[in-house]
Coordinates of C-alpha atoms in Angstrom, one line a residue:
M47 CA -4.8 12.2 -15.2
S48 CA -6.1 13.2 -11.9
V49 CA -6.0 10.9 -8.7
L50 CA -10.0 10.2 -7.7
K51 CA -11.7 9.7 -4.7
V52 CA -11.5 6.4 -3.5
K53 CA -14.2 4.2 -2.0
T54 CA -13.9 2.5 1.4
T55 CA -14.5 -0.7 0.1
E56 CA -11.8 -0.3 -2.2
K57 CA -9.5 1.0 0.4
I58 CA -9.9 -2.2 2.1
L59 CA -9.2 -4.3 -0.6
T60 CA -6.0 -2.3 -1.4
V61 CA -4.9 -3.0 2.3
L62 CA -5.3 -6.2 1.9
L63 CA -3.9 -6.5 -1.0
L64 CA -0.8 -4.9 1.0
L65 CA -0.8 -7.0 4.0
I66 CA -0.3 -10.2 1.8
A67 CA 2.2 -8.4 -0.3
V68 CA 3.9 -7.5 3.2
G69 CA 3.5 -11.5 4.2
A70 CA 1.7 -10.5 6.9
L71 CA -1.1 -13.1 6.4
T72 CA 1.9 -16.1 5.8
I73 CA 3.7 -16.5 9.2
H74 CA 6.4 -18.4 8.9
P75 CA 7.9 -20.1 12.1
A76 CA 12.3 -20.0 12.4
Q77 CA 13.7 -21.6 9.4
E78 CA 15.3 -24.1 11.5
V79 CA 12.0 -25.1 13.1
S80 CA 9.9 -25.2 9.8
M81 CA 10.3 -23.8 6.4
T82 CA 6.8 -23.8 5.3
T83 CA 3.9 -21.5 6.2
L84 CA 2.0 -21.7 9.5
G85 CA -1.2 -23.6 8.5
G86 CA 0.9 -25.7 5.6
D87 CA 1.2 -24.5 1.8
K88 CA -3.0 -24.3 1.4
V89 CA -2.3 -20.6 3.3
D90 CA -0.2 -19.7 0.6
T91 CA -2.2 -20.8 -2.2
F92 CA -5.2 -19.7 -0.7
F93 CA -3.8 -15.8 -0.3
N94 CA -2.3 -15.7 -3.8
I95 CA -6.0 -16.5 -5.0
V96 CA -6.8 -13.7 -2.8
S97 CA -4.1 -11.5 -3.9
Y98 CA -4.9 -12.3 -7.9
S99 CA -8.7 -11.9 -8.2
I100 CA -8.2 -8.7 -6.0
L101 CA -5.9 -7.4 -8.5
F102 CA -7.8 -8.9 -11.5
Y103 CA -11.1 -6.6 -10.3
F104 CA -9.5 -3.6 -10.2
I105 CA -7.5 -4.2 -13.4
L106 CA -11.2 -4.7 -15.1
S107 CA -12.4 -2.0 -13.2
Y108 CA -9.6 0.5 -14.3
W109 CA -8.0 -0.9 -17.3
K110 CA -8.1 2.4 -19.2
G111 CA -6.1 3.8 -16.2
F112 CA -3.6 0.9 -16.4
V113 CA -3.2 1.3 -19.7
Y114 CA -2.4 5.0 -19.0
V115 CA 0.1 4.7 -16.7
I116 CA 2.0 1.8 -19.1
T117 CA 2.2 4.7 -22.0
K118 CA 3.5 7.3 -19.4
S119 CA 6.3 4.8 -18.1
P120 CA 8.1 3.2 -21.3
L121 CA 11.6 2.5 -18.9
Q122 CA 9.7 0.4 -16.5
F123 CA 7.6 -1.6 -19.0
F124 CA 11.1 -1.9 -21.7
F125 CA 12.3 -3.5 -18.3
L126 CA 9.7 -5.8 -17.6
A127 CA 9.9 -6.6 -21.4
I128 CA 13.4 -7.8 -21.0
V129 CA 12.7 -9.9 -18.3
I130 CA 9.4 -11.4 -19.9
F131 CA 11.7 -12.2 -23.3
S132 CA 14.6 -13.9 -20.9
I133 CA 12.6 -16.9 -21.4
L134 CA 14.1 -17.2 -24.7
W135 CA 17.5 -17.5 -23.6
S136 CA 17.0 -18.9 -19.9
E137 CA 19.8 -21.5 -18.6
D138 CA 16.6 -22.4 -16.2
L139 CA 13.5 -22.3 -18.4
S140 CA 11.1 -23.7 -15.4
S141 CA 12.3 -21.3 -12.7
T142 CA 12.3 -18.4 -15.0
L143 CA 8.5 -19.4 -15.8
K144 CA 7.7 -19.5 -12.1
D145 CA 9.2 -16.4 -11.0
I146 CA 8.0 -13.9 -13.9
K147 CA 4.5 -14.5 -12.5
G148 CA 5.1 -12.7 -9.3
L149 CA 7.1 -10.2 -11.0
I150 CA 3.9 -9.0 -13.6
R151 CA 1.7 -9.2 -10.4
I152 CA 3.9 -6.6 -8.6
Y153 CA 4.3 -4.5 -12.0
F154 CA 0.0 -4.4 -11.6
I155 CA -0.4 -3.5 -8.1
A156 CA 2.3 -0.9 -8.2
I157 CA 0.8 0.7 -11.4
Y158 CA -2.6 0.4 -9.5
L159 CA -1.2 2.3 -6.6
A160 CA 0.2 5.0 -8.5
M161 CA -2.8 5.6 -10.7
R162 CA -5.5 5.8 -7.6
Y163 CA -3.2 6.8 -4.7
P164 CA -0.9 10.1 -4.3
L165 CA 2.3 9.3 -2.2
R166 CA 1.2 10.7 1.0
E167 CA -2.1 8.6 1.0
Q168 CA 0.0 5.5 -0.2
M169 CA 2.5 6.1 2.6
R170 CA -0.8 5.5 5.1
L171 CA -1.8 2.8 3.8
I172 CA 1.7 1.0 3.6
A173 CA 1.5 2.0 7.2
W174 CA -1.5 0.0 8.3
A175 CA 0.0 -3.4 6.2
L176 CA 3.9 -2.7 8.1
G177 CA 2.1 -1.8 11.4
V178 CA 0.0 -5.2 11.1
A179 CA 3.3 -7.0 10.6
A180 CA 5.2 -5.4 13.1
L181 CA 2.7 -6.1 16.1
L182 CA 2.0 -10.1 14.9
S183 CA 6.3 -10.6 14.6
M184 CA 6.2 -9.0 18.5
T185 CA 3.8 -11.6 19.0
F186 CA 4.5 -14.3 17.8
S187 CA 8.1 -13.8 19.1
A188 CA 7.9 -12.9 22.4
F189 CA 4.4 -15.5 23.6
I190 CA 4.7 -18.6 20.7
P191 CA 7.7 -21.0 20.8
G192 CA 9.4 -21.6 17.7
Y193 CA 9.9 -17.5 16.5
I194 CA 13.1 -17.5 17.9
H195 CA 16.3 -18.7 16.3
T196 CA 17.5 -22.1 18.3
S197 CA 20.5 -22.6 15.7
P198 CA 24.1 -22.0 17.4
E199 CA 24.8 -19.0 14.8
L200 CA 21.6 -17.9 15.2
R201 CA 20.4 -18.3 18.7
D202 CA 18.3 -15.8 20.4
M203 CA 17.8 -13.8 17.3
W204 CA 14.4 -13.1 16.5
S205 CA 13.0 -14.2 12.9
G206 CA 9.1 -12.8 14.0
I207 CA 6.6 -13.7 10.9
Y208 CA 9.0 -13.3 8.3
G209 CA 11.1 -17.1 9.1
H210 CA 15.1 -15.5 9.3
K211 CA 16.0 -12.6 11.1
N212 CA 17.4 -10.6 8.5
E213 CA 13.8 -10.8 6.4
L214 CA 12.5 -9.4 10.0
G215 CA 15.3 -6.8 9.9
Y216 CA 14.8 -5.5 6.6
M217 CA 11.1 -5.0 7.2
M218 CA 11.0 -3.2 10.3
N219 CA 13.0 -1.1 8.3
W220 CA 10.6 -0.1 6.3
S221 CA 7.9 -0.1 9.1
A222 CA 10.6 2.2 11.5
G223 CA 11.0 4.6 7.8
V224 CA 7.1 5.0 7.4
F225 CA 6.4 5.3 10.9
L226 CA 9.4 7.7 11.5
H227 CA 8.8 10.1 8.8
L228 CA 4.5 10.3 10.0
A229 CA 5.2 10.5 13.3
L230 CA 7.1 13.8 12.2
S231 CA 4.6 15.2 9.6
S232 CA 1.1 14.5 11.4
Y233 CA -0.4 15.7 14.6
R234 CA -3.1 13.2 14.2
Y235 CA -2.6 9.7 15.8
R236 CA 0.8 10.9 16.3
W237 CA 1.2 8.5 19.5
L238 CA 0.7 5.2 17.5
M239 CA 2.9 6.4 14.8
W240 CA 5.3 6.9 17.8
A241 CA 4.9 3.7 19.4
L242 CA 4.9 1.7 16.3
C243 CA 8.2 3.2 15.3
G244 CA 9.5 2.1 18.4
L245 CA 8.4 -0.8 18.5
S246 CA 9.5 -1.1 14.7
I247 CA 13.3 0.0 16.4
C248 CA 12.7 -2.7 19.4
L249 CA 12.1 -5.6 16.5
I250 CA 15.2 -4.5 14.3
I251 CA 17.0 -4.2 17.7
L252 CA 16.4 -7.6 18.8
T253 CA 17.2 -9.4 15.0
R254 CA 20.8 -8.1 15.5
S255 CA 21.0 -7.4 11.8
T256 CA 24.0 -4.8 11.1
T257 CA 22.5 -3.9 7.7
S258 CA 19.2 -2.9 9.3
L259 CA 20.5 -1.0 12.3
T260 CA 22.6 0.6 9.2
I261 CA 20.0 1.8 7.2
L262 CA 18.3 3.1 10.4
L263 CA 20.6 5.4 11.6
T264 CA 21.4 6.2 7.6
M265 CA 17.6 7.3 7.6
I266 CA 17.5 9.5 10.9
L267 CA 20.7 11.0 10.3
L268 CA 19.6 12.6 7.2
L269 CA 16.6 14.0 8.1
P270 CA 18.4 17.4 9.1
F271 CA 20.4 17.1 5.7
Y272 CA 17.3 16.9 4.1
Q273 CA 15.9 20.3 6.2
S274 CA 19.0 22.6 5.5
F275 CA 19.2 21.6 2.1
K276 CA 15.7 23.1 1.2
K277 CA 16.8 26.4 3.0
T278 CA 20.0 26.6 0.5
N279 CA 19.8 28.6 -2.7
Y280 CA 20.1 26.7 -6.1
K281 CA 23.8 26.8 -6.1
L282 CA 24.7 25.3 -3.1
Q283 CA 22.3 22.5 -3.6
V284 CA 24.4 21.5 -6.7
I285 CA 27.6 21.9 -4.2
M286 CA 26.0 20.0 -1.8
I287 CA 24.8 17.1 -4.3
T288 CA 28.3 17.1 -5.7
S289 CA 30.2 17.1 -2.4
A290 CA 27.9 14.4 -1.1
L291 CA 28.2 12.1 -3.9
M292 CA 31.9 12.7 -4.2
L293 CA 32.0 11.4 -0.6
L294 CA 30.0 8.7 -1.2
I295 CA 32.4 7.1 -3.9
I296 CA 35.3 8.2 -1.4
F297 CA 33.6 6.5 1.2
S298 CA 33.1 3.1 -0.9
I299 CA 36.7 3.2 -2.4
L300 CA 38.1 2.9 1.3
L301 CA 35.3 0.4 2.1
I302 CA 36.3 -2.0 -0.5
N303 CA 40.4 -1.3 -0.2
N304 CA 40.0 -2.2 3.6
V305 CA 37.1 -3.9 3.8
E306 CA 39.0 -6.7 6.1
T307 CA 39.8 -3.9 8.7
V308 CA 36.3 -2.2 9.0
V309 CA 34.7 -5.7 8.9
G310 CA 37.4 -7.4 11.1
T311 CA 36.9 -4.7 14.1
S312 CA 33.3 -5.1 14.3
G313 CA 33.9 -9.2 14.9
K314 CA 32.1 -10.4 11.5
D315 CA 34.0 -12.4 9.2
L316 CA 36.7 -10.7 7.3
T317 CA 35.5 -11.3 4.2
L318 CA 31.6 -10.1 4.7
N319 CA 30.7 -14.1 5.6
G320 CA 32.2 -15.2 2.6
R321 CA 30.4 -12.5 0.2
S322 CA 33.1 -10.8 -0.8
D323 CA 34.6 -14.3 -2.1
L324 CA 31.4 -14.8 -3.9
W325 CA 31.7 -12.1 -5.9
E326 CA 35.2 -13.0 -6.9
L327 CA 33.4 -15.7 -8.5
V328 CA 30.4 -14.5 -9.7
I329 CA 32.4 -12.1 -11.9
P330 CA 33.9 -14.2 -14.5
K331 CA 30.4 -15.6 -15.0
V332 CA 28.7 -12.4 -15.4
L333 CA 31.4 -11.5 -18.2
D334 CA 31.0 -15.2 -19.8
K335 CA 27.1 -13.7 -20.8
P336 CA 27.6 -10.2 -20.6
W337 CA 24.6 -8.5 -22.3
L338 CA 21.6 -11.0 -22.2
G339 CA 22.8 -13.0 -18.7
Y340 CA 21.1 -15.8 -18.2
G341 CA 17.7 -15.2 -17.5
Y342 CA 15.6 -13.9 -15.1
S343 CA 15.9 -16.5 -12.1
G344 CA 18.2 -18.7 -14.6
F345 CA 21.6 -19.0 -13.2
W346 CA 21.6 -20.2 -10.1
T347 CA 19.9 -23.3 -10.8
S348 CA 21.2 -24.0 -13.5
N349 CA 24.6 -26.0 -14.7
A350 CA 26.7 -22.8 -15.3
A351 CA 26.3 -22.3 -11.5
S352 CA 27.6 -26.3 -10.3
N353 CA 30.6 -25.0 -8.8
L354 CA 29.5 -22.0 -7.3
R355 CA 27.0 -23.8 -5.5
A356 CA 30.0 -26.9 -4.7
T357 CA 31.8 -24.2 -3.2
Y358 CA 29.4 -21.5 -1.2
D359 CA 26.6 -24.2 -0.5
W360 CA 25.0 -21.6 1.1
A361 CA 24.8 -19.4 -1.8
S362 CA 21.3 -19.2 -3.6
N363 CA 21.8 -15.8 -5.4
A364 CA 24.6 -13.4 -5.4
H365 CA 24.2 -11.8 -2.2
N366 CA 24.3 -8.2 -4.1
G367 CA 21.6 -7.6 -6.1
F368 CA 23.5 -5.3 -8.9
L369 CA 25.5 -8.3 -9.5
Q370 CA 22.2 -10.8 -9.4
L371 CA 20.4 -8.2 -12.0
L372 CA 23.9 -8.3 -14.1
L373 CA 23.7 -12.6 -13.8
E374 CA 20.3 -12.5 -14.9
L375 CA 20.1 -10.1 -17.3
G376 CA 23.1 -8.9 -18.4
F377 CA 24.5 -5.4 -19.8
L378 CA 21.2 -4.7 -21.7
G379 CA 18.8 -5.3 -18.4
F380 CA 21.3 -3.6 -16.0
L381 CA 21.7 -0.1 -18.2
T382 CA 17.6 0.0 -18.8
F383 CA 17.1 -0.7 -15.1
A384 CA 20.0 2.3 -14.3
A385 CA 18.3 4.7 -16.5
G386 CA 14.9 4.2 -14.8
F387 CA 16.8 4.7 -10.8
I388 CA 18.9 7.5 -12.3
R389 CA 15.5 8.6 -13.5
F390 CA 13.7 8.1 -10.0
F391 CA 17.0 9.7 -8.1
V392 CA 16.2 13.1 -10.3
M393 CA 12.2 13.1 -9.4
A394 CA 13.2 12.5 -5.9
L395 CA 15.4 14.8 -5.5
T396 CA 13.1 17.3 -7.2
R397 CA 10.5 16.6 -5.4
L398 CA 12.4 16.9 -2.0
V399 CA 13.8 20.8 -3.4
T400 CA 10.4 21.9 -5.0
V401 CA 7.6 19.6 -2.9
A402 CA 8.4 18.8 0.1
K403 CA 7.2 20.3 3.4
K404 CA 7.2 17.6 5.9
P405 CA 9.4 14.8 6.6
E406 CA 7.1 12.3 4.8
D407 CA 7.8 14.0 1.4
Y408 CA 11.4 12.8 2.1
W409 CA 10.6 9.4 1.6
A410 CA 11.2 8.6 -2.0
M411 CA 14.8 9.6 -1.2
Q412 CA 14.9 7.7 1.8
M413 CA 13.3 4.7 0.0
L414 CA 16.4 4.6 -2.4
I415 CA 18.6 4.8 0.2
I416 CA 17.1 1.7 1.6
I417 CA 17.5 0.1 -1.8
V418 CA 20.8 0.7 -2.1
I419 CA 22.3 -0.5 1.0
V420 CA 20.3 -3.4 1.4
N421 CA 21.5 -4.8 -2.1
F422 CA 25.3 -3.9 -1.5
S423 CA 24.6 -7.6 0.5
E424 CA 21.5 -9.1 -0.6
A425 CA 20.2 -9.7 -3.7
R426 CA 16.6 -8.1 -3.5
L427 CA 16.6 -5.3 -6.1
L428 CA 14.5 -7.6 -8.9
T429 CA 12.4 -10.4 -6.6
P430 CA 9.2 -10.3 -6.6
G431 CA 8.4 -9.0 -3.3
W432 CA 8.2 -5.7 -1.2
N433 CA 11.5 -3.9 -2.4
W434 CA 10.5 -4.5 -5.7
L435 CA 6.9 -3.1 -5.3
M436 CA 7.6 -0.4 -3.3
Y437 CA 10.5 0.9 -5.9
L438 CA 7.9 0.6 -8.9
T439 CA 4.9 2.3 -7.3
T440 CA 7.1 5.1 -6.2
S441 CA 9.1 5.5 -9.3
L442 CA 5.6 5.4 -11.0
S443 CA 3.6 7.6 -8.4
L444 CA 6.6 10.7 -9.4
T445 CA 6.1 10.1 -12.8
L446 CA 2.6 10.9 -12.9
S447 CA 2.8 14.0 -10.7
F448 CA 5.9 15.1 -12.5
Q449 CA 3.4 14.7 -15.5
R450 CA 0.8 16.4 -13.8
T451 CA 2.4 19.3 -12.5
A452 CA 3.8 19.6 -16.4
I453 CA 0.2 19.5 -17.8
Y454 CA -1.2 22.5 -15.1
K455 CA 1.8 25.0 -15.8

């Protein structure tokens, strides 16, 4: 299946769909000011209707393409089937039904993007959406009251249009990453790419989010590694990958064993703001229902989580994406996801070695870095939002790209 030329009208609809997905059109004041969208819940409802309408139009227009992509990516489809069938054993059916709709929508948006646009073109469309989000966040926080935190624990930290400083920092990671790779790869409008990259980095600094800064520095430091990696022969590449994995494992073990020392020296709470204590209580809950879990979005509002909520009233999730996945879908869901994740990693690595010509071609691998680091301390892995959309879209795009290459060989 080849990637076809896309008409301007369709591209405009695609950008609108991405603007809604990135949250640029549903503006949230700082959470202590208001928990509702600027303009009220009707704004959320309106843009939800717009999003579903555009997606429905795309499905009607390219239904054969949707079927084709589904059949060529059975792992993702099987994983979604597990999520849907978790309705049968969910501890909180209403929450499961409510959140599954959003996850199904993300799945079809990802199929559409993978089907209609190559990865390089996707980056440019994503850049439009993230650039608008960055500009709006800077404007609202700089000039309009209510978009910078005022609560004692978060005072003067910027929240932009996202309501919380962690959410702004997270989205600006994606923005800074996309514009950095495009600026290093393109000659056209390079000054604009650098300007928006700089703006995104400024917003990350203003959030004071340690995780976001860690992700940003990791992406930047990996760029020369990718470049040198391509210039080595196959045997050296294997040695470099093995060494990198060993160092990552050793670093992770040292971090876990010395978490109090490492975090304490940075002025943070000695238990990652209580997360490590929470994880100790979550693991037995996982082992209570190890194979199927409590159902998608079915644990934290159920009676099974009452003791956890009483102990940690701030915990509405596991604050770790991989633990959250184990809680909701058990080892069946986790192993299915892991199989897809490993496949994604192998395809991204193969693209890095055999296809990459410019820094923008490193983006698939960089995306995995963002996802892993973020989900160490936040549960964003399987939420119906930007993280899952980018993961699915890129995974499906790599699958189609490699299948097209195999056909033409």
